mmCIF file of C-alpha atoms in Angstrom:
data_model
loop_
_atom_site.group_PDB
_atom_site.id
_atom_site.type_symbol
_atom_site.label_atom_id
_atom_site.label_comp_id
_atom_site.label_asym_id
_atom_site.label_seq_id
_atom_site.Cartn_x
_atom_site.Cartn_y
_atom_site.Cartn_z
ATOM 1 C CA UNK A 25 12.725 -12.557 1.870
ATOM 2 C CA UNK A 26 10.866 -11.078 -1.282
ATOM 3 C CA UNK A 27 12.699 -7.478 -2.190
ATOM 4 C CA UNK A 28 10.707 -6.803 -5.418
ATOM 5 C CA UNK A 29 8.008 -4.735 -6.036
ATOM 6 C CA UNK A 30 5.708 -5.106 -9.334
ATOM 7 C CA UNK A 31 4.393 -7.817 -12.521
ATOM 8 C CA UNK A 32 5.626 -6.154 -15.691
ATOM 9 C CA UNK A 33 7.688 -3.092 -13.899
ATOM 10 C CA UNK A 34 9.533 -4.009 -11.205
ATOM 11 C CA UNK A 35 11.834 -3.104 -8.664
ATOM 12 C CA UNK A 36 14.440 -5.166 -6.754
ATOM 13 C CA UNK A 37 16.145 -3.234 -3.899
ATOM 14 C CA UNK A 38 19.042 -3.995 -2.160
ATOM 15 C CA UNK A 39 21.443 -2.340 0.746
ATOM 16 C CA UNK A 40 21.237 -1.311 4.407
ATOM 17 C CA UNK A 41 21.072 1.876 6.352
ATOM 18 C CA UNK A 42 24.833 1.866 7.124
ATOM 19 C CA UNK A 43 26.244 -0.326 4.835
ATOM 20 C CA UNK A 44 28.701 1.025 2.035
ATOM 21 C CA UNK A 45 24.917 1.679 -0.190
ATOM 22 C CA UNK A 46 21.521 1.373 -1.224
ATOM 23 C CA UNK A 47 20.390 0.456 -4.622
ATOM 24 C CA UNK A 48 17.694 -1.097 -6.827
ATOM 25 C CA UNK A 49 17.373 -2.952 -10.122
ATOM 26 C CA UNK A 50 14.134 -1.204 -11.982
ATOM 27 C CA UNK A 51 13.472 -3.945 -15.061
ATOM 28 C CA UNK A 52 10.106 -3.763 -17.279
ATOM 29 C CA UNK A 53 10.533 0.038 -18.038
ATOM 30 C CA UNK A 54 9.490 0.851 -21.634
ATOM 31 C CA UNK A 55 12.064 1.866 -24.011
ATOM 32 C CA UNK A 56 12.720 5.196 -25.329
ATOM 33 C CA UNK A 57 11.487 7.089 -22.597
ATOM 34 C CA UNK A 58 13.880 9.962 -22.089
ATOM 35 C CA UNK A 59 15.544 10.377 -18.915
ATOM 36 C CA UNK A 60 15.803 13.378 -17.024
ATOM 37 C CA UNK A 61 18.582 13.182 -14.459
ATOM 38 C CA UNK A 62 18.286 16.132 -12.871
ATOM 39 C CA UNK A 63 14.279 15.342 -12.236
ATOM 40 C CA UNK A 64 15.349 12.075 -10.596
ATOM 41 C CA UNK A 65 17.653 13.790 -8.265
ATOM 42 C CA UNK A 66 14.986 16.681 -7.157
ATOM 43 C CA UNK A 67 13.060 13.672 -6.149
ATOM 44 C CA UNK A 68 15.759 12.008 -3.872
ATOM 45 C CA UNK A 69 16.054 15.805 -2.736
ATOM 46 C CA UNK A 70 13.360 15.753 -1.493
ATOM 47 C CA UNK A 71 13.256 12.627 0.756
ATOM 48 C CA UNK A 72 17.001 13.461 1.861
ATOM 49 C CA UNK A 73 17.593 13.709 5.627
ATOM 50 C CA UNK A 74 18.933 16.855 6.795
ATOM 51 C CA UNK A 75 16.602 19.179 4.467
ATOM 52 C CA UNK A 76 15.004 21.008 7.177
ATOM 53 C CA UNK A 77 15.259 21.756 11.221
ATOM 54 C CA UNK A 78 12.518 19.539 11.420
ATOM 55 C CA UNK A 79 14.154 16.175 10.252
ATOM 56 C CA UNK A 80 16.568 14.289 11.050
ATOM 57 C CA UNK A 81 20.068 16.247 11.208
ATOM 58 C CA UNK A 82 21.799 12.963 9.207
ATOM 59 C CA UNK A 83 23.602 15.039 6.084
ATOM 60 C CA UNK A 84 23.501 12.154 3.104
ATOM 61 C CA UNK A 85 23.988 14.038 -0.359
ATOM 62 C CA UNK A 86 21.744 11.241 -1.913
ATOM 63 C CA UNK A 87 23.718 11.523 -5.305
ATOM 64 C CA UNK A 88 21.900 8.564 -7.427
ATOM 65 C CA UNK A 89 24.569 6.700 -10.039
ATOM 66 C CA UNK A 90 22.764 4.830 -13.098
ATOM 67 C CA UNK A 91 23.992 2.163 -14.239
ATOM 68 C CA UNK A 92 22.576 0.244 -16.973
ATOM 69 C CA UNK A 93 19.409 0.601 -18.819
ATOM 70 C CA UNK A 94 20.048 3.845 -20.124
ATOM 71 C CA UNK A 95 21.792 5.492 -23.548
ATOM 72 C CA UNK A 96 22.369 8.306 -24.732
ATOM 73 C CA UNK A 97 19.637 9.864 -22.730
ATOM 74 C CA UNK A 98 17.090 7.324 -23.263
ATOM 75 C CA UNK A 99 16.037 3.960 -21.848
ATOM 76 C CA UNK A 100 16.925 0.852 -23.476
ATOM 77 C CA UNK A 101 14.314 -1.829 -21.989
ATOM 78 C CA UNK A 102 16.626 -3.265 -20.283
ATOM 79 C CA UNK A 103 17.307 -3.612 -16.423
ATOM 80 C CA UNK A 104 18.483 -0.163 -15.035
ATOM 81 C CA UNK A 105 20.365 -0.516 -11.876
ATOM 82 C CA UNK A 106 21.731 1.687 -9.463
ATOM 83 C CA UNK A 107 23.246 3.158 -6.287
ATOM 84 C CA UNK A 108 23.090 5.715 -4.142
ATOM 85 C CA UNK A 109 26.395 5.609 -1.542
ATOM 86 C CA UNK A 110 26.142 5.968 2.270
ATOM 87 C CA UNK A 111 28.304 8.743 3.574
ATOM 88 C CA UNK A 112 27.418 9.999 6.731
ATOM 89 C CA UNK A 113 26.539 7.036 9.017
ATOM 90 C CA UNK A 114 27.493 7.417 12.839
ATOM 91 C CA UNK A 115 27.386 3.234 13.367
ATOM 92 C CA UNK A 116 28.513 3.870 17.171
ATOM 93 C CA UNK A 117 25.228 5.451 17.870
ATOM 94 C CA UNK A 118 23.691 2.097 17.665
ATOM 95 C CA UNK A 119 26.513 -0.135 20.127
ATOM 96 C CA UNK A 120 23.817 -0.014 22.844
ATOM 97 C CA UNK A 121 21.470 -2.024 20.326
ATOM 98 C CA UNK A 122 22.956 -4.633 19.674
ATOM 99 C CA UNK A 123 21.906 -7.083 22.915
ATOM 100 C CA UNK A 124 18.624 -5.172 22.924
ATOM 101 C CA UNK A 125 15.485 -5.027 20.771
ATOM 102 C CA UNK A 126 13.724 -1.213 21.004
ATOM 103 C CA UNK A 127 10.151 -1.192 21.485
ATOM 104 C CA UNK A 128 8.152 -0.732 18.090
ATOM 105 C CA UNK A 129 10.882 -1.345 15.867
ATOM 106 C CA UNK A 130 11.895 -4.204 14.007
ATOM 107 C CA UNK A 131 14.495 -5.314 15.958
ATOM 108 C CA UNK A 132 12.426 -8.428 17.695
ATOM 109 C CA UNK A 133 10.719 -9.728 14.598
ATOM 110 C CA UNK A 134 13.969 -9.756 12.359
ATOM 111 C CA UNK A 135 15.650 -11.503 14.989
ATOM 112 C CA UNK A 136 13.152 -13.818 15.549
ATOM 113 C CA UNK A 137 12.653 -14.353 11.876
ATOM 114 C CA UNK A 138 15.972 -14.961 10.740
ATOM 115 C CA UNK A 139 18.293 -15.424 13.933
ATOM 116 C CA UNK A 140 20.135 -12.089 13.336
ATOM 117 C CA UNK A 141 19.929 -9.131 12.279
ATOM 118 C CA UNK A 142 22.219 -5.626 11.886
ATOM 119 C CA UNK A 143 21.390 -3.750 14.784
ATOM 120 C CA UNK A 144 22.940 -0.215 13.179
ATOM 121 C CA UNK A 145 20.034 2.181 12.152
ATOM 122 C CA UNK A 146 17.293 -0.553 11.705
ATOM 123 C CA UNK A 147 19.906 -2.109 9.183
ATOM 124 C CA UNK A 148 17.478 -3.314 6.085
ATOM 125 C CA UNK A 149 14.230 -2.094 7.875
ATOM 126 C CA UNK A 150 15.491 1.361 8.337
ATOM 127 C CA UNK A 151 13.483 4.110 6.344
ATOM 128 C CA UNK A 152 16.713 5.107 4.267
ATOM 129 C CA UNK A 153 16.177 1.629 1.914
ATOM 130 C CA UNK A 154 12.835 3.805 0.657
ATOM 131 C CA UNK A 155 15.412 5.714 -1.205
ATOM 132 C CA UNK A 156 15.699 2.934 -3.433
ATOM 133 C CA UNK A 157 11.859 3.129 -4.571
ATOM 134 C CA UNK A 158 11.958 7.121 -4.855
ATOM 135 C CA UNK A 159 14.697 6.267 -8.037
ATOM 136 C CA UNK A 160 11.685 4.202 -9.540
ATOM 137 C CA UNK A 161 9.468 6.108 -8.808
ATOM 138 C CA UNK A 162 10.768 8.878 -10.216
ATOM 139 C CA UNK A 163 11.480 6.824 -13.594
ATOM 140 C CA UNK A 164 7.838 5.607 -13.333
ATOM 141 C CA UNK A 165 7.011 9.234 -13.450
ATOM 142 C CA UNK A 166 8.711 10.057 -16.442
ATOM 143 C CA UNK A 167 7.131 7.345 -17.755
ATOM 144 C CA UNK A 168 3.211 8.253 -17.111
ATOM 145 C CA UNK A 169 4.816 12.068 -17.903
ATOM 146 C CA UNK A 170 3.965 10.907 -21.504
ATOM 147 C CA UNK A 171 0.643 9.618 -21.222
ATOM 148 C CA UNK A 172 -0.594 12.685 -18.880
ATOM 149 C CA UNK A 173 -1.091 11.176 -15.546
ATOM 150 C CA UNK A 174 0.500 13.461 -12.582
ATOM 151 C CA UNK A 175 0.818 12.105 -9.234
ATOM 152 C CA UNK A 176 0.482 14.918 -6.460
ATOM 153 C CA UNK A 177 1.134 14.108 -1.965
ATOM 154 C CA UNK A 178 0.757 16.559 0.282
ATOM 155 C CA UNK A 179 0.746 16.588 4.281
ATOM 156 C CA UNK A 180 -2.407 16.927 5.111
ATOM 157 C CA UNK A 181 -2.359 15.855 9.029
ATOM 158 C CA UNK A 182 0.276 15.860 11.690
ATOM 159 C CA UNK A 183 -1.265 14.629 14.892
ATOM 160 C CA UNK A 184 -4.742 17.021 16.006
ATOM 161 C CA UNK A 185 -3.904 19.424 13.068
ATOM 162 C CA UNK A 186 -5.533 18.571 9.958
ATOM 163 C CA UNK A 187 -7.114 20.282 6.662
ATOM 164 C CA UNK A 188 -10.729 20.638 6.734
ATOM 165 C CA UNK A 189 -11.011 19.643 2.946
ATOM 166 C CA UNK A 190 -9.928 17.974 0.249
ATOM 167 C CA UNK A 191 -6.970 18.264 -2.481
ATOM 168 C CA UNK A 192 -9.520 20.443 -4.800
ATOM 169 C CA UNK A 193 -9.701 22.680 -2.353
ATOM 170 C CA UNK A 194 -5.932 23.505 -2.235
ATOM 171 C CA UNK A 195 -3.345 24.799 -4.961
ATOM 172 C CA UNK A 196 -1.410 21.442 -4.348
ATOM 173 C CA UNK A 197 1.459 23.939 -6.492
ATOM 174 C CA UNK A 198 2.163 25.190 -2.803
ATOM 175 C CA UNK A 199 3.315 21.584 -1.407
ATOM 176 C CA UNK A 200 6.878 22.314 -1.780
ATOM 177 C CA UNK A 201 6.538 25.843 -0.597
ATOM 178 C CA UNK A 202 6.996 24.970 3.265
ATOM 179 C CA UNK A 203 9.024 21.994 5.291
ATOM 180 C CA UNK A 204 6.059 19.975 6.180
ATOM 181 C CA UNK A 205 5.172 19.613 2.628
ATOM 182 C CA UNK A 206 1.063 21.100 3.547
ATOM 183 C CA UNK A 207 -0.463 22.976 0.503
ATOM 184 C CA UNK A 208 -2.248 25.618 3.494
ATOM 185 C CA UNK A 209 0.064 28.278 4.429
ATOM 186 C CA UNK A 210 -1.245 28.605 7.661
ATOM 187 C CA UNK A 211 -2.031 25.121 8.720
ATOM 188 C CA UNK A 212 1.705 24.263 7.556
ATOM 189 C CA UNK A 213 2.856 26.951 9.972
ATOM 190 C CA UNK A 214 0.493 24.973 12.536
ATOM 191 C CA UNK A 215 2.386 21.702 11.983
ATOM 192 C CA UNK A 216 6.011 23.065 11.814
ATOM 193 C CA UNK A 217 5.420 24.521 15.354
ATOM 194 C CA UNK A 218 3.775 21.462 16.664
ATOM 195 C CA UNK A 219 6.750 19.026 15.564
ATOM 196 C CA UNK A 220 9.722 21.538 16.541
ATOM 197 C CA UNK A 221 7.522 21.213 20.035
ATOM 198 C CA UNK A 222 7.223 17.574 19.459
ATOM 199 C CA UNK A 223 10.954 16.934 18.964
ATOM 200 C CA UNK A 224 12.308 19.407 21.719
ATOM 201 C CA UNK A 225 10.498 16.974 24.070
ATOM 202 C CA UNK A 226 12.372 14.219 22.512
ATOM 203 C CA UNK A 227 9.389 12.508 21.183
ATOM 204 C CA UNK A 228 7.718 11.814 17.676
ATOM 205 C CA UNK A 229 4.359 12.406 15.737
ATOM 206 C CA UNK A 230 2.320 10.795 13.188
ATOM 207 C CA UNK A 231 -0.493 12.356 10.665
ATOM 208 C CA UNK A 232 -1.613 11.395 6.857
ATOM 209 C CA UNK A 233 -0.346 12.016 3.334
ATOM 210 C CA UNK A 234 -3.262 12.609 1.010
ATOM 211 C CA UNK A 235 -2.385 11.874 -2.929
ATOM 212 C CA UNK A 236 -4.296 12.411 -6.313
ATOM 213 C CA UNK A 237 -3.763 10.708 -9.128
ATOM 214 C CA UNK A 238 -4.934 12.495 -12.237
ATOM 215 C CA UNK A 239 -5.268 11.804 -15.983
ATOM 216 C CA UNK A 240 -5.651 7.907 -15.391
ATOM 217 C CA UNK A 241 -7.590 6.019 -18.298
ATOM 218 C CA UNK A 242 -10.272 3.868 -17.253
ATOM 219 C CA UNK A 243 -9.251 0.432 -17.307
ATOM 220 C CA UNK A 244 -6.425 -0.372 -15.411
ATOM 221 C CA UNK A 245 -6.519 -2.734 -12.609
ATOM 222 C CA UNK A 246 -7.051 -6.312 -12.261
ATOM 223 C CA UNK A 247 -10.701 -7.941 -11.428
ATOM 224 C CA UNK A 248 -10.306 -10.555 -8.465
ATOM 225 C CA UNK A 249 -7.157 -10.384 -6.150
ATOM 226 C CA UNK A 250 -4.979 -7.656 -7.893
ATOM 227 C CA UNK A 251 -7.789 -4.811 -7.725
ATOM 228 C CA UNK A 252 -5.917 -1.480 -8.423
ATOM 229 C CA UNK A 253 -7.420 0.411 -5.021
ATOM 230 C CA UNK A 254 -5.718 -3.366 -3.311
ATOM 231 C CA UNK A 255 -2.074 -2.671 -5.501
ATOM 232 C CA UNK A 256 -2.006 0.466 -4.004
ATOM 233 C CA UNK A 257 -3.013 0.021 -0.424
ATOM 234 C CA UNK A 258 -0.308 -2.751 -0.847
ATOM 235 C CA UNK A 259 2.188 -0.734 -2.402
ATOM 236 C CA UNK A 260 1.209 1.807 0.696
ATOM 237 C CA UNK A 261 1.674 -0.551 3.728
ATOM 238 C CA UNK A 262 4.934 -1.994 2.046
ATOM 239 C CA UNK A 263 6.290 1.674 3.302
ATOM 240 C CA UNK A 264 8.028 2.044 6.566
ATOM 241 C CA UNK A 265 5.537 3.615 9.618
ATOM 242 C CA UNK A 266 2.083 3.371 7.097
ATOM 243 C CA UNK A 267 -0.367 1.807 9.320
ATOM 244 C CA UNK A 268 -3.454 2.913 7.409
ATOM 245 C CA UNK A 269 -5.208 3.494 3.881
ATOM 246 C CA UNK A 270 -8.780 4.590 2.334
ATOM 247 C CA UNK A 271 -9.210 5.506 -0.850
ATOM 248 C CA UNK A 272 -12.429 7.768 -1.803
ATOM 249 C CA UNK A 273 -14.668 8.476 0.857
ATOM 250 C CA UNK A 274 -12.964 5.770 3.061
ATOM 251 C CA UNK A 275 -14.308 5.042 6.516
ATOM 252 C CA UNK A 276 -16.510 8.783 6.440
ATOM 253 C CA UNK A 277 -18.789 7.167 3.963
ATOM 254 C CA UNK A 278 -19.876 4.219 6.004
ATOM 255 C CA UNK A 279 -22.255 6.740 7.757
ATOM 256 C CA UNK A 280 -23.973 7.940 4.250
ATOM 257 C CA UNK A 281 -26.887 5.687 2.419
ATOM 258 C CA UNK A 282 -26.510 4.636 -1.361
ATOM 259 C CA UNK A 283 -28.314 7.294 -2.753
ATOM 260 C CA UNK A 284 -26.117 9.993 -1.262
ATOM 261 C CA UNK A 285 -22.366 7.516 -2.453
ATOM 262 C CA UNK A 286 -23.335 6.381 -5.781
ATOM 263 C CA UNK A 287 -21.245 8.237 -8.599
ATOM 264 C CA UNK A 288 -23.929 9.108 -11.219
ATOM 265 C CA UNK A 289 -22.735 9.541 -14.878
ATOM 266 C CA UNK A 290 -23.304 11.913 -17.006
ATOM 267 C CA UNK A 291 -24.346 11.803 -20.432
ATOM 268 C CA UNK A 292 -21.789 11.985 -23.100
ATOM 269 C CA UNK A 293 -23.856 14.939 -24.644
ATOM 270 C CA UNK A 294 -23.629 16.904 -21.717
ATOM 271 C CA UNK A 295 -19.055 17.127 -21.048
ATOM 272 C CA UNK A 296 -16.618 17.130 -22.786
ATOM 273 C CA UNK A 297 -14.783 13.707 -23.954
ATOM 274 C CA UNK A 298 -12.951 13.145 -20.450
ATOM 275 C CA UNK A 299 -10.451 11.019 -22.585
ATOM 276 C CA UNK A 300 -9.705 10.014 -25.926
ATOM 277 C CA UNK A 301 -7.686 7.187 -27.682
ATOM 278 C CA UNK A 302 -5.340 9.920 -28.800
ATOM 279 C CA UNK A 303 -4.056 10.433 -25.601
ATOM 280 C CA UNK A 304 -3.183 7.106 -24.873
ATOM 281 C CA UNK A 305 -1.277 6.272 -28.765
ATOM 282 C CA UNK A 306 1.766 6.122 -26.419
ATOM 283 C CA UNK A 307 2.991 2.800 -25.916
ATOM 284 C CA UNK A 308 0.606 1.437 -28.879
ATOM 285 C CA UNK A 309 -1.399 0.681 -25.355
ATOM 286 C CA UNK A 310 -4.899 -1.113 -25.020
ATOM 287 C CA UNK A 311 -7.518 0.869 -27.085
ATOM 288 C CA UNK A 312 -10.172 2.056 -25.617
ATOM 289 C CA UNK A 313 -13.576 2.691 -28.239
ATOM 290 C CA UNK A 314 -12.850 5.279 -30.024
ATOM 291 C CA UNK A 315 -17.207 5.916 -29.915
ATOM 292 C CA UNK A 316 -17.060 4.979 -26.366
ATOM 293 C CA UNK A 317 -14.455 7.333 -24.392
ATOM 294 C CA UNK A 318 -14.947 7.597 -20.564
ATOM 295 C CA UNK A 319 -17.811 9.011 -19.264
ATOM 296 C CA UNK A 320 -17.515 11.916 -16.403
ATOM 297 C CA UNK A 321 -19.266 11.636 -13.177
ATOM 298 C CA UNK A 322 -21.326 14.467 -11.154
ATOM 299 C CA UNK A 323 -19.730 13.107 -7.905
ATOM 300 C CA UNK A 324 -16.163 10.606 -6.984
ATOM 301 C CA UNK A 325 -17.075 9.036 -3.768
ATOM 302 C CA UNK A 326 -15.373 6.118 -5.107
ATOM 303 C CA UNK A 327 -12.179 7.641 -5.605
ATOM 304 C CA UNK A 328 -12.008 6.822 -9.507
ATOM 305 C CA UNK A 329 -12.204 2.837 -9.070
ATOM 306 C CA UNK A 330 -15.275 0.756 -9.428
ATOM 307 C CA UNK A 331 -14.712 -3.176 -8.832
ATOM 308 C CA UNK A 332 -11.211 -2.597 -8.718
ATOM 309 C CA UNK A 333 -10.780 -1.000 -12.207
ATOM 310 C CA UNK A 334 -10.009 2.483 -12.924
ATOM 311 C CA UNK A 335 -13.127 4.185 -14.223
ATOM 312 C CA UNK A 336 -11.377 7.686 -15.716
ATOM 313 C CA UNK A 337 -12.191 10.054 -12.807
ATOM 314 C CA UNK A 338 -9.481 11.330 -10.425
ATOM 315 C CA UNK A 339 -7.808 8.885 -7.582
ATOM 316 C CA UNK A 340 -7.315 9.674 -4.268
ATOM 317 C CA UNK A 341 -6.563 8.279 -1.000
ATOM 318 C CA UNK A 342 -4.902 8.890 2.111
ATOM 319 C CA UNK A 343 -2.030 7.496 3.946
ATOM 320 C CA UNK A 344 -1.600 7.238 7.703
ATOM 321 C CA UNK A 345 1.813 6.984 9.459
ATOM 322 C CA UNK A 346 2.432 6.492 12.993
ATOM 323 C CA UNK A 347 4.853 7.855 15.150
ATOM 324 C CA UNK A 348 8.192 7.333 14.483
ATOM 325 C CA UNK A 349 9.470 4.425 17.134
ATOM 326 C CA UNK A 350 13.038 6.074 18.156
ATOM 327 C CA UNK A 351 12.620 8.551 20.812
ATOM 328 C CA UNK A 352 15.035 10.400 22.516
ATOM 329 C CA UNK A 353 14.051 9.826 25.980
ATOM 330 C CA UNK A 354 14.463 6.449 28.307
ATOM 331 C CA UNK A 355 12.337 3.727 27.361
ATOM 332 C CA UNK A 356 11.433 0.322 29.046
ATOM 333 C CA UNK A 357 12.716 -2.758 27.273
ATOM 334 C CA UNK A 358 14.207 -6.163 27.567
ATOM 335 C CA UNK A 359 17.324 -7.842 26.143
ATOM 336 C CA UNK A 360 17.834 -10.501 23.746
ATOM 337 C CA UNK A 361 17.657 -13.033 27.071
ATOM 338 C CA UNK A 362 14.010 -11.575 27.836
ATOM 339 C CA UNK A 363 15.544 -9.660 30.757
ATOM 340 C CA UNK A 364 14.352 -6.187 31.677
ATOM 341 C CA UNK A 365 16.444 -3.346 30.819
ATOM 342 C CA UNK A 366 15.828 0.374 29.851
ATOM 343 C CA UNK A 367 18.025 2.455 27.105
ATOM 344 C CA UNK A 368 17.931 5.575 25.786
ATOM 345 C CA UNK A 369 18.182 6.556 21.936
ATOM 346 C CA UNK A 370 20.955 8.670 20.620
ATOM 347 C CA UNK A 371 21.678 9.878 17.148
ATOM 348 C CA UNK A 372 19.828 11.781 14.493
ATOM 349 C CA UNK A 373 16.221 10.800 14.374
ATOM 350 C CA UNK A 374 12.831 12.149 12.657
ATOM 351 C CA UNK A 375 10.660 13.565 14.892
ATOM 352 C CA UNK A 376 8.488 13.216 12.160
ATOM 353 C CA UNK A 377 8.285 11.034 9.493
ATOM 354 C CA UNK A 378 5.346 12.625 7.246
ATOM 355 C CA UNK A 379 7.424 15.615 5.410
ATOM 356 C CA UNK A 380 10.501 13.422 3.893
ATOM 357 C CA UNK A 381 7.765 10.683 2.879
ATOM 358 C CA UNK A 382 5.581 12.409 0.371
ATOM 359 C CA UNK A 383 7.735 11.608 -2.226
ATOM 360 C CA UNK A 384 7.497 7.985 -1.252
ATOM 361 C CA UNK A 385 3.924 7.940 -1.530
ATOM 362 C CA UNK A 386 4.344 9.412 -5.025
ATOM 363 C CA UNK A 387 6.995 7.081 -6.168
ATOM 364 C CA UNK A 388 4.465 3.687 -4.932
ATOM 365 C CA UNK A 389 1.664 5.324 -6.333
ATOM 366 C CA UNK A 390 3.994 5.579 -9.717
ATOM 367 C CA UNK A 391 5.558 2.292 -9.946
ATOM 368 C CA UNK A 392 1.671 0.710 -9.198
ATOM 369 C CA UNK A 393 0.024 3.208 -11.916
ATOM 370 C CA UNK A 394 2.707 2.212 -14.537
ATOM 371 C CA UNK A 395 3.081 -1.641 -13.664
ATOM 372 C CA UNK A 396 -0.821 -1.696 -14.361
ATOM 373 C CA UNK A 397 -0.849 0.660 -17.411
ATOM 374 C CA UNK A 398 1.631 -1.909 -18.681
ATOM 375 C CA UNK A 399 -0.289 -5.227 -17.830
ATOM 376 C CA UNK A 400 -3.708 -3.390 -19.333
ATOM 377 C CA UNK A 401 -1.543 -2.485 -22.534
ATOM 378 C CA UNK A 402 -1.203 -6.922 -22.617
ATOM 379 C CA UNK A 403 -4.731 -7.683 -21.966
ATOM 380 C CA UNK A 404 -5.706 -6.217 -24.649
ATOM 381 C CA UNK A 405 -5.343 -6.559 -28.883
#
């Protein structure tokens, strides 16, 4: 069973949803970057059940412990592990479970995979082990912090109720300003009503987290099988619920012709330097010519990757998450023998999954960003 993420930075997670804890093993991250504990915890914050009345009611304080890797305030190079303890698990919620498998969950495939499988909260397949890759994340972040790329996810459907436009539409400073994470005011009001109705029926939602990535050097991403725009649809599906991905235009540009996709540049006369080698000194990274810095485009149909490799313009893609599985409501099933049975769910559930999962998008979308900032930084004298 592979459990690590990454080439150069990488993550190893371990734990289960109600076992004594979750934790990781982060190993590639450059040394000297200062660490900023208190930004690491806002992160787990964030994803942390029991934040709003529209998650899941399970009250986990989420307090991260480092460690290695780390002194005096800075990292070290070397492997930073850590923990985060489970406090609040209700294991007799899940008795029922354990001769059953619930439709849409992993139950079936675990046990068919390995012959058993913990039956309490989803046990390793649960949603809580994405704690474990918010901690990197949030170290990735401090780590691209230094080189000027921001990472930015926002709500931006939940089920029939969607933005009409994209992030530069939006002041994407709003995000955090409502429960469903939405940078509209008034579509977030939309959504919050739609899941509380959701959830009193005792049943779940999906939608899509949109992300930017800004300040990214053209560059990064390998040419063949590790394309950047494949890293992170890879680092995307590896998260619990994500059923779908696009990047740029995405399946809405299929109906346009060439002439209406293709990104045009722009002569360097005519913008400003989009990047320069100062900004990337950090690291002593890959240099790109100094004569030669990015050029801007009039449009970014393609998202800001062309054959795989970052070109300099903004990223973007989108996210989409189904339903969460667990409903509270009798369900039609079968038992471990194959016979027919019916159960219904109890305990503290999401009714949807899309608010506490924006900073899970942003911690993939870190770790991938800085694993391939890292492997450009060795492809090049």
């Amino acid at each position: 069973m592979r459990n690590s993420f990454g080439n150069v930075f990488t993550l190893t997670t371990f734990g289960e949803s109600h076992g004594p804890a979750v934790g990781g093993v982060v190993d590639g991250m450059p040394a000297g970057i200062k660490v900023d504990t208190d930004f690491i915890q806002h992160e787990l914050d964030r994803r942390r059940p029991g934040q709003s009345s529209i998650t899941t009611s399970r009250q986990e304080p989420d307090q991260v412990e480092l460690l290695s890797g780390i002194f005096e305030g800075h990292t070290t190079g070397c492997p930073i592990g850590f923990i985060v303890r489970n406090q609040n698990q209700h294991s007799q919620d899940y008795d029922e479970l354990r001769k059953l498998f619930r439709p849409s969950h992993a139950d079936f495939t675990y046990y068919y995979k390995y012959g058993t499988r913990d039956h309490r909260g989803g046990g390793r397949s649960s949603a809580r082990i994405t704690l474990s890759r918010v901690v990197a994340g949030a170290l990735a972040k401090l780590a691209l912090r230094q080189i000027g790329i921001t990472i930015e996810a926002y709500t931006s459907q939940v089920g029939p109720i969607a933005l009409e436009h994209d992030y530069r539409h939006y002041d994407l400073s709003l995000t955090e300003s409502n429960a469903v994470r939405c940078p509209d005011a008034q579509k977030a009001a939309e959504m919050e009503q739609f899941i509380r109705e959701i959830k009193a029926e005792g049943d779940t939602i999906g939608g899509i987290i949109s992300c930017v990535i800004k300040g990214c050097p053209a560059g990064l991403g390998e040419p063949e099988f590790d394309k950047l725009h494949a890293q992170l649809a890879h680092a995307m599906l590896s998260i619990n619920a994500v059923k779908g991905f696009e990047y740029g235009e995405g399946f809405a540009g299929v109906t346009q012709r060439g002439s209406e996709q293709n990104d045009v540049f722009m002569p360097h006369e005519s913008h400003e330097t989009h990047k320069s080698y100062e900004t990337y000194k950090s690291y002593e990274t890959y240099k790109p010519h100094e004569s030669h810095p990015s050029p801007a485009t009039l449009t970014n149909h393609s998202g800001g990757i062309q054959g795989g490799i970052s070109n300099g313009q903004d990223i973007y893609f989108r996210v989409a998450f189904k339903p969460v599985a667990t409903l509270l409501r009798e369900q039609d099933t079968i038992d471990v023998d194959g016979h027919a049975t019916t159960f219904t769910a109890h305990g503290r559930h999401d009714p949807c999954v899309l608010p506490r999962a924006v900073p899970v998008v942003e911690a993939m979308a870190a770790m991938t960003l800085l694993d391939h900032y890292l492997l450009a930084k060795m492809s090049r004298f």
